[in-house]
Coordinates of C-alpha atoms and ligand atoms in Angstrom, one line a residue:
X1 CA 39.8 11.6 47.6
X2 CA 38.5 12.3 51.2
X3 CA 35.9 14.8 51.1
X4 CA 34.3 16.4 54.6
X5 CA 34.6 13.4 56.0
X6 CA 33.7 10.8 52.6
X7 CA 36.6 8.6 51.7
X8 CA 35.4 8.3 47.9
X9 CA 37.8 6.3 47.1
X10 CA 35.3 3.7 48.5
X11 CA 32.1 5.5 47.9
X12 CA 30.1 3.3 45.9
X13 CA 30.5 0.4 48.4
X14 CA 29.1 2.6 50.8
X15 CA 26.2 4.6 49.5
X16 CA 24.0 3.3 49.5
X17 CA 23.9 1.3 52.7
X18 CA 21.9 -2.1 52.9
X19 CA 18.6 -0.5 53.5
X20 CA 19.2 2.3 50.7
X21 CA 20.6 5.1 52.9
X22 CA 22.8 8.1 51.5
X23 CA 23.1 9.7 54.9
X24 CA 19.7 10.3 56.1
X25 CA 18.3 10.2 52.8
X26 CA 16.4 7.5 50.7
X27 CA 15.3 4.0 52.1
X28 CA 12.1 2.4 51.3
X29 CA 8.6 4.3 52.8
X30 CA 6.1 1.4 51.5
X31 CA 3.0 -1.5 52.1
X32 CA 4.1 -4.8 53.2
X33 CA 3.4 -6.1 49.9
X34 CA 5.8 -4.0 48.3
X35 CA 8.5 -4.5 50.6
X36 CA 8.5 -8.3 49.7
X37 CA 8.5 -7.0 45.9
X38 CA 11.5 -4.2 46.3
X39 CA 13.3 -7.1 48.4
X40 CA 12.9 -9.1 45.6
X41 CA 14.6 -7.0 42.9
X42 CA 17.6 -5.9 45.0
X43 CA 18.4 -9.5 45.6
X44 CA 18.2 -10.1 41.9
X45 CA 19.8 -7.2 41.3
X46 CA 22.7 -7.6 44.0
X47 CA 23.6 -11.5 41.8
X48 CA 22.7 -10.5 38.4
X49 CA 24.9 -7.2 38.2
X50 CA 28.4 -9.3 39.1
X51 CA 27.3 -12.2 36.4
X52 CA 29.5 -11.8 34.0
X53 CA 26.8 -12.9 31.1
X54 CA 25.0 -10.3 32.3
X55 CA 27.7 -7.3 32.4
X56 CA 28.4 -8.3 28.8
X57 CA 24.7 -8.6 27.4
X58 CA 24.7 -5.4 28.4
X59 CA 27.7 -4.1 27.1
X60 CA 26.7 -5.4 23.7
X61 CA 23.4 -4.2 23.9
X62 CA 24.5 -0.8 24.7
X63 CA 27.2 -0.5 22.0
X64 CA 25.4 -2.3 19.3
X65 CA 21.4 -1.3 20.2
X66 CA 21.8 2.5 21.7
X67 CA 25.1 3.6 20.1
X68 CA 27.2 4.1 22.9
X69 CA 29.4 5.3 23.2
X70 CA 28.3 8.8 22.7
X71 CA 30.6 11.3 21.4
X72 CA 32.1 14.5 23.7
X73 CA 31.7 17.8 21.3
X74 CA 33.9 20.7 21.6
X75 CA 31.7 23.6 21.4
X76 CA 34.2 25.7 19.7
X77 CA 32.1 28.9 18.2
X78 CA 30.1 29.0 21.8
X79 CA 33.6 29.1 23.7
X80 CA 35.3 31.3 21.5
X81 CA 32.1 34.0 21.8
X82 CA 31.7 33.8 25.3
X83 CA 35.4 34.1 26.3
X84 CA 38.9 32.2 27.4
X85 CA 37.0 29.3 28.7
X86 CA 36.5 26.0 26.7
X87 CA 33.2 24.5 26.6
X88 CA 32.3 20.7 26.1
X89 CA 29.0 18.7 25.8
X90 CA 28.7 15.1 26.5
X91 CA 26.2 14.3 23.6
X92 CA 23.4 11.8 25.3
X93 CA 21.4 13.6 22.6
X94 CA 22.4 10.8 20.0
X95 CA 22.1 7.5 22.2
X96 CA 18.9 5.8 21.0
X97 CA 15.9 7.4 21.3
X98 CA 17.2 10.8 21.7
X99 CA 17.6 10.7 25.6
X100 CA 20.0 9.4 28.0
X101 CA 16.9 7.6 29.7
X102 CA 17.7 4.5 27.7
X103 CA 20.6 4.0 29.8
X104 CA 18.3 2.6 32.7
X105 CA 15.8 1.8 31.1
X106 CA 17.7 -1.4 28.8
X107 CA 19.0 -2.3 32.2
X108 CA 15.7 -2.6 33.9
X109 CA 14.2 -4.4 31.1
X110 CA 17.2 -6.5 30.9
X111 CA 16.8 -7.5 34.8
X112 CA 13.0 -8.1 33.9
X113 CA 14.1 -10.4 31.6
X114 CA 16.7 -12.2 33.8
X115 CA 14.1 -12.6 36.8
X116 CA 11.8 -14.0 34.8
X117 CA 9.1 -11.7 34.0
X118 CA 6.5 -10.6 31.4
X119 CA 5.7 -6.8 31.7
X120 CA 7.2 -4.0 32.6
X121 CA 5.0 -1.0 34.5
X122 CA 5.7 2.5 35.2
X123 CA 4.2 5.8 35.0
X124 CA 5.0 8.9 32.7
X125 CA 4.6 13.0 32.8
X126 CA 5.4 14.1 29.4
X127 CA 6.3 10.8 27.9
X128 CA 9.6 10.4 27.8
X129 CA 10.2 7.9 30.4
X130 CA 7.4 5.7 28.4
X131 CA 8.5 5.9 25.5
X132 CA 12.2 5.0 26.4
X133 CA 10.3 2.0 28.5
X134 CA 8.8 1.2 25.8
X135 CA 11.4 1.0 23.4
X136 CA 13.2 -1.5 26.0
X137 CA 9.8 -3.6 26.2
X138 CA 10.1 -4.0 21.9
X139 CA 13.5 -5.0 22.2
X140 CA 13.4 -7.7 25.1
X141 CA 9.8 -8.7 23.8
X142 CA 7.9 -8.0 27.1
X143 CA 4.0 -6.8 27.8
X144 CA 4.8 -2.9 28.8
X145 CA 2.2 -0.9 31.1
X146 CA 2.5 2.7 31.0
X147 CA 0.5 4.7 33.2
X148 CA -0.3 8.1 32.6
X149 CA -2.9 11.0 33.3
X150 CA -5.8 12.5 31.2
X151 CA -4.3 15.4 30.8
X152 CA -0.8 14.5 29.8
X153 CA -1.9 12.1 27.3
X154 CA -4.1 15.3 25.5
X155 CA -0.8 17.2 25.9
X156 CA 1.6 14.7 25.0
X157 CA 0.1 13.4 21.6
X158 CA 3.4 13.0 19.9
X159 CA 4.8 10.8 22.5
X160 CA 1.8 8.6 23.1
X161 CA 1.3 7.7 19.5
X162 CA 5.0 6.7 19.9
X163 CA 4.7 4.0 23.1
X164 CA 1.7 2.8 21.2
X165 CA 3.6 2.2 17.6
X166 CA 6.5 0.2 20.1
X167 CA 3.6 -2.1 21.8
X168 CA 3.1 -0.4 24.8
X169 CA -0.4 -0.3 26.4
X170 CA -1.1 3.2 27.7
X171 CA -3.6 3.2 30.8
X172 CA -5.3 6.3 31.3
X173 CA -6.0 7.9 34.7
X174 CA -8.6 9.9 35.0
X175 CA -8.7 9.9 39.1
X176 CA -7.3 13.5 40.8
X177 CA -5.7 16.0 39.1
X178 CA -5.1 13.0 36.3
X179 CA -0.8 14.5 35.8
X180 CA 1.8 12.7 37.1
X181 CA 1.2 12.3 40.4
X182 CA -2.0 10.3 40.1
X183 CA -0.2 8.2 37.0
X184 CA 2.4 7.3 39.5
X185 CA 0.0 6.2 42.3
X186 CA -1.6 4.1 39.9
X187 CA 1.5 2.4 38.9
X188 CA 2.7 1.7 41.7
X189 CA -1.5 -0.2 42.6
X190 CA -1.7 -2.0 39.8
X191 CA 2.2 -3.1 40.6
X192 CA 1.8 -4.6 43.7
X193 CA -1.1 -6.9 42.5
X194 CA 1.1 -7.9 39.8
X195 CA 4.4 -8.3 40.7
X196 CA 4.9 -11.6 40.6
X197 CA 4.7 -11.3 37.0
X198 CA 5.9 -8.0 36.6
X199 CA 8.7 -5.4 37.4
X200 CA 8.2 -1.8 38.0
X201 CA 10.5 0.4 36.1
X202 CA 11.1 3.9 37.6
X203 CA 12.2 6.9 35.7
X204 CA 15.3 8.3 37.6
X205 CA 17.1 7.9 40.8
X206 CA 13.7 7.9 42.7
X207 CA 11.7 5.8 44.5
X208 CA 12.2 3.5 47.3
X209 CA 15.7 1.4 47.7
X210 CA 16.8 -0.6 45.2
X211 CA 15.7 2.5 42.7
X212 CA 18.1 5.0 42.9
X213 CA 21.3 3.3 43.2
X214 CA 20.2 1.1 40.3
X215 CA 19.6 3.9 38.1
X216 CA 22.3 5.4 39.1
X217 CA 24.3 2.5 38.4
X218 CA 23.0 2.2 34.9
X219 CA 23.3 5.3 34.2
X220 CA 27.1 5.8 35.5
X221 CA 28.0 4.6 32.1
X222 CA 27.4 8.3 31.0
X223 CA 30.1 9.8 33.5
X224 CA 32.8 6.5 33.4
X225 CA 32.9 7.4 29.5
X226 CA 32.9 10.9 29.7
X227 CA 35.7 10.9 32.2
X228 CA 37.8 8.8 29.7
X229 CA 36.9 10.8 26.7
X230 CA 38.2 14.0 28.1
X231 CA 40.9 12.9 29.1
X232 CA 41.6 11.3 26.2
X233 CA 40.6 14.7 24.2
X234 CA 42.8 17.2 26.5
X235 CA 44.9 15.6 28.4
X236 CA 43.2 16.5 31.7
X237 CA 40.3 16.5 33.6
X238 CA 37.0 18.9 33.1
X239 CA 37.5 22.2 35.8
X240 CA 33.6 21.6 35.8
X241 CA 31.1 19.5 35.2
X242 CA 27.7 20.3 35.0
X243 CA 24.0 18.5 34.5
X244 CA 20.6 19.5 34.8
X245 CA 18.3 18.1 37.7
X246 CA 14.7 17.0 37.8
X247 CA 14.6 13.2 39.6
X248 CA 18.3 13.1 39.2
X249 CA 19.3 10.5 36.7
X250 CA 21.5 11.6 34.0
X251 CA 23.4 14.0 36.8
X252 CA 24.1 11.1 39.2
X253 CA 25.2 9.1 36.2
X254 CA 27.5 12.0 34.7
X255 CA 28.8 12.9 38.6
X256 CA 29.5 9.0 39.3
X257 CA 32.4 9.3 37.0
X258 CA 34.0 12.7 38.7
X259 CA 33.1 11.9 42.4
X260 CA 36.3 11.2 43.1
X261 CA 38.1 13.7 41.2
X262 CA 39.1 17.5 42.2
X263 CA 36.9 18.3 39.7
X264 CA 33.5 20.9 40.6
X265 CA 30.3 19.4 39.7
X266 CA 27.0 21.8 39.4
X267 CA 23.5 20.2 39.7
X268 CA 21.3 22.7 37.8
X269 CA 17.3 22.8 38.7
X270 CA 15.0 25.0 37.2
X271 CA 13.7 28.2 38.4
X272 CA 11.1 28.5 35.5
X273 CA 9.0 31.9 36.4
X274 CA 10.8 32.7 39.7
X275 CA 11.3 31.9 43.3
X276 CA 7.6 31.7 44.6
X277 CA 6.4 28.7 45.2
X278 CA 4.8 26.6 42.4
X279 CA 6.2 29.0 39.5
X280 CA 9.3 26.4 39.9
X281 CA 10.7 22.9 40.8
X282 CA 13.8 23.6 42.0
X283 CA 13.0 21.1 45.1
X284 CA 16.9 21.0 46.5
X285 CA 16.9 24.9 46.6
X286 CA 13.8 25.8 48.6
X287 CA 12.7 22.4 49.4
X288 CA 12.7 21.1 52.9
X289 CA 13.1 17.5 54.1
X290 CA 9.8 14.6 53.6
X291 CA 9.0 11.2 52.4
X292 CA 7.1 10.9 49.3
X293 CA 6.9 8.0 46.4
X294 CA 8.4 5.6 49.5
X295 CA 11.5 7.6 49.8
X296 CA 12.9 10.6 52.1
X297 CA 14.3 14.0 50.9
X298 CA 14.0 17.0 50.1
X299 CA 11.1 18.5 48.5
X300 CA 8.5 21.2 47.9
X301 CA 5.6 20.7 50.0
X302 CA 2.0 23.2 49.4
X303 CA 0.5 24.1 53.2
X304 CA -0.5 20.8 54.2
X305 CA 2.7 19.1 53.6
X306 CA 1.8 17.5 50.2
X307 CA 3.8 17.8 47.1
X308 CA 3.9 21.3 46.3
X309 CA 2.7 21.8 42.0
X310 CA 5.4 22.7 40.3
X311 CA 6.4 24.6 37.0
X312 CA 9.2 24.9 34.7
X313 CA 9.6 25.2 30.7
X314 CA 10.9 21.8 30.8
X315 CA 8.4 19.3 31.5
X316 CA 10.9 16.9 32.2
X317 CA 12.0 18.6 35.5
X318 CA 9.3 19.2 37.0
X319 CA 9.0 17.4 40.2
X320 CA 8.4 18.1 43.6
X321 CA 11.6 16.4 44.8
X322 CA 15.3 14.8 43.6
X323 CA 16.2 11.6 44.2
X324 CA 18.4 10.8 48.0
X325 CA 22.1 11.1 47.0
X326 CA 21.4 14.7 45.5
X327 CA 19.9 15.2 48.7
X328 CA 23.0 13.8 50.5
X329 CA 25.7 15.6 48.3
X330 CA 24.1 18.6 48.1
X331 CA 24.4 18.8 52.3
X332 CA 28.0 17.0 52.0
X333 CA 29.2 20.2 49.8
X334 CA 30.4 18.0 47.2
X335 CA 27.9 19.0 44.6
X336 CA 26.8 22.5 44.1
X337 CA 22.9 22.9 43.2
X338 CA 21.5 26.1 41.7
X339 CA 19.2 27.6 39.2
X340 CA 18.5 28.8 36.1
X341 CA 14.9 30.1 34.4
X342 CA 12.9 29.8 31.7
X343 CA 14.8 33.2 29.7
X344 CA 18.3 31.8 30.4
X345 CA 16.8 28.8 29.1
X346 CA 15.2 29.3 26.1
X347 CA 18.6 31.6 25.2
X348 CA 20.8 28.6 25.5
X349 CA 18.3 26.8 23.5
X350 CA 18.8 28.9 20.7
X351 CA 22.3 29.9 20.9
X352 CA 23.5 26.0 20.9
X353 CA 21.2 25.6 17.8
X354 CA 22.4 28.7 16.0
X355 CA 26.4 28.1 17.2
X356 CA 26.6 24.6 16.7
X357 CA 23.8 22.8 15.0
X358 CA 22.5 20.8 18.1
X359 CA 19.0 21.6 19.1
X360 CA 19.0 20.6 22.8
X361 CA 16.3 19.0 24.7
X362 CA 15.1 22.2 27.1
X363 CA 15.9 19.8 30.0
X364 CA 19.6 19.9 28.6
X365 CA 19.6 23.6 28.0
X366 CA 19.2 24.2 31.5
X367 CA 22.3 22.5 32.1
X368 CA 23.7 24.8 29.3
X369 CA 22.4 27.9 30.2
X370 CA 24.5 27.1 33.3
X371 CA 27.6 25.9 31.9
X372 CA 27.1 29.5 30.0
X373 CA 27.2 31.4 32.8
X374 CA 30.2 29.7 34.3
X375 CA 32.1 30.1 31.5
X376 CA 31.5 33.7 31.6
X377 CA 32.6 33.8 35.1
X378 CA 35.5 32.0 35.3
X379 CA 38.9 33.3 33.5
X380 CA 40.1 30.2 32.0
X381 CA 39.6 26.3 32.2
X382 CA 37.3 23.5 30.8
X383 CA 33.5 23.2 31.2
X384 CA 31.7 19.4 30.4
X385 CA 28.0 19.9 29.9
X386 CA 25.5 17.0 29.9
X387 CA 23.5 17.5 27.0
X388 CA 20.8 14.9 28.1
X389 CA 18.9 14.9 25.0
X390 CA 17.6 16.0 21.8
X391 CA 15.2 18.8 21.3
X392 CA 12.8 17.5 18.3
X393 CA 10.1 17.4 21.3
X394 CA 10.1 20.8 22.9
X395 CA 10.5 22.7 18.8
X396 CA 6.8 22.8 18.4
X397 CA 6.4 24.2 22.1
X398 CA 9.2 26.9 21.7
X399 CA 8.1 28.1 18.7
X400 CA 4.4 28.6 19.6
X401 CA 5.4 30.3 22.9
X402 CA 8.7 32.0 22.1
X403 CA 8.8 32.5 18.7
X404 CA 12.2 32.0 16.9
X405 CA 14.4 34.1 18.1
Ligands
PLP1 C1 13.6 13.2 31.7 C2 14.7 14.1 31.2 C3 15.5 14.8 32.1 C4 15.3 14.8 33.6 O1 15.4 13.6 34.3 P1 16.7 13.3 35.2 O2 16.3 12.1 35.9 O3 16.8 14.5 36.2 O4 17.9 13.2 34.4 C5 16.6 15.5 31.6 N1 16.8 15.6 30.3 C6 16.0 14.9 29.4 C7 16.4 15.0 28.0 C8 15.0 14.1 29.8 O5 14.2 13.5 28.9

């Protein structure tokens, strides 16, 4: 399918380029000492992922370790309530760990394991990224380094009990603002003295080049499945397909798989409080073009030009920026990137529970809130929802702020 000027037919032979271009977007921002490390894994990376022992280990791992495939649920009772449109979720709720994070996170640790190395590093913000690290680290039987702040690790008790159970060491920062930002510095320190031992791990299609087309790639599985259940459930493809943005991960993944299709794809950020700036993260909305974390996008810079804070009801969104290709189809036209807030949110939230007895993760139920509101727009059709996880984590949260409702 040609597309403004993209033959995606060939796509994924041509985005990225060789230095990690989508468009203008992406390529690697770093220290000298990085750049021999991030050359190192994309060569390893470039061999590894045509070995055929490799493509299978994976395969295997991923069908007999995280449950994959995951199902596609018709969300009958929501559909028939809101009108003549069908809704569908693709459930990454039930792949291992609750979260669709796995999905990269077993193929990192499974390169780490192919090139050689002992430990796996990488930073976290609410935890889920280390814990699905660290579930990896158990499994292949490497040293795992998760960095996080201060402050997140008093917030996120539950989830740092959780990489500690599964072996992981959890290094507190205590340097800045001690969130996310400072965790991921840190990381990123401690993994260029390391590296020849170690492999940093990112979290989603972020980072400098190899990063976001290896997540991306890992995480395609999502979209290449969905694609063939749907059809195989209907007959034909989705009208819609829709996934909720932070870094980027499981959307590129789900999107991979209807790229190529005449098939519109949403990209949903959150617009938490409202449009001012730090009440939100929806970076490809109001964000403006800059390097940060050794890549160039878009994102929300504060006066000076640093990363702008950021808010949402979904902890796992908030960042100042998305990874490059959302940056690059979002200007293409070919994905559609808009908002919802916290209310719409937290309605979706409960009306999945209530419906259909799926609590969604409130990263998901963005995504859903969406897919909501397209489904009371449009007349007829098909709507395919990522539900990127499970909502165990946020019911503590929602209750305490929200209520039940
Ligand atoms: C981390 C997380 C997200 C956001 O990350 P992306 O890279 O944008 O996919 C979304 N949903 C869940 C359940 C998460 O844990």
């Amino acid at each position: 399918m040609n597309f403004n000027g993209i033959d995606f037919d060939t796509y994924f032979k041509h985005y990225p380029d060789e230095n990690g271009y989508f468009g203008k977007y992406g390529g690697a921002y770093i220290s000298d000492d990085l750049k021999q490390a991030m050359a190192e894994i994309t060569e390893a990376y470039f061999t590894i992922c045509k070995s055929s022992k490799f493509i299978s280990e994976l395969r295997r791992i991923r069908k007999d370790f995280q449950g994959r495939p995951t199902p596609i649920s018709y969300l009958e009772r929501l559909s028939g309530k809101l009108g003549n449109v069908q809704l569908y979720v693709k459930r990454e709720d039930l792949n291992h760990s609750g979260a669709h994070k796995l999905n990269h996170c077993m193929g990192e640790a499974l390169l780490a394991k192919y090139m050689g190395k002992k430990k796996v590093i990488a930073e976290t913000g609410a935890g889920q990224h280390g814990v699905a690290l660290a579930t990896a680290a158990a499994y292949f039987g490497l040293e795992c380094d998760i960095y996080m702040g201060s402050v997140d690790i008093k917030k996120q008790a539950p989830n740092v009990a959780r990489m500690k159970i599964l072996g992981a060491n959890v290094v507190e920062v205590t340097h800045g603002l001690a969130t996310l930002k400072e965790a991921v510095d840190a990381a990123f320190e401690a993994y260029a003295h390391e590296y020849k031992d170690a492999i940093y791990c990112i979290g989603s299609v972020l980072g400098p080049h190899p990063f976001p087309m290896m997540v991306r790639d890992f995480q395609s599985v999502v979209g290449i499945e969905a694609r063939e259940q749907f059809v195989g459930m209907t007959g034909e493809l989705p009208d819609a397909v829709v996934a909720c943005v932070g870094g980027g991960s499981n959307a590129a993944g789900m999107f991979a798989g209807f790229l190529n299709d005449p098939v519109d794809l949403y990209g949903v950020e959150p617009l938490g409080k409202g449009p001012t700036l730090g009440d939100h993260a929806a970076s490809l909305k109001y964000g403006t073009e800059g390097i940060m974390h050794g890549f160039n996008s878009i994102m929300l810079k504060d006066e000076n030009g640093e990363p702008a804070p950021v808010y949402s009801v979904a902890s796992g969104l908030d960042y100042p920026s998305s990874g490059p290709e959302h940056a690059f189809l979002r200007d293409l036209g070919r994905v559609k990137y808009d908002v919802v807030d916290d209310e719409e949110t937290i309605d979706a939230f409960f009306t999945l529970s209530r419906l259909e007895g799926i609590i969604p993760a409130i990263e998901s139920a963005h995504a859903l809130a969406y897919g909501m509101k397209l489904a009371k727009q449009l007349s007829k059709g098909s709507v395919l929802i990522n539900l990127s996880g499970r909502g165990d984590k946020d019911m503590d949260y929602i209750i305490q702020q929200y209520g039940i409702r």
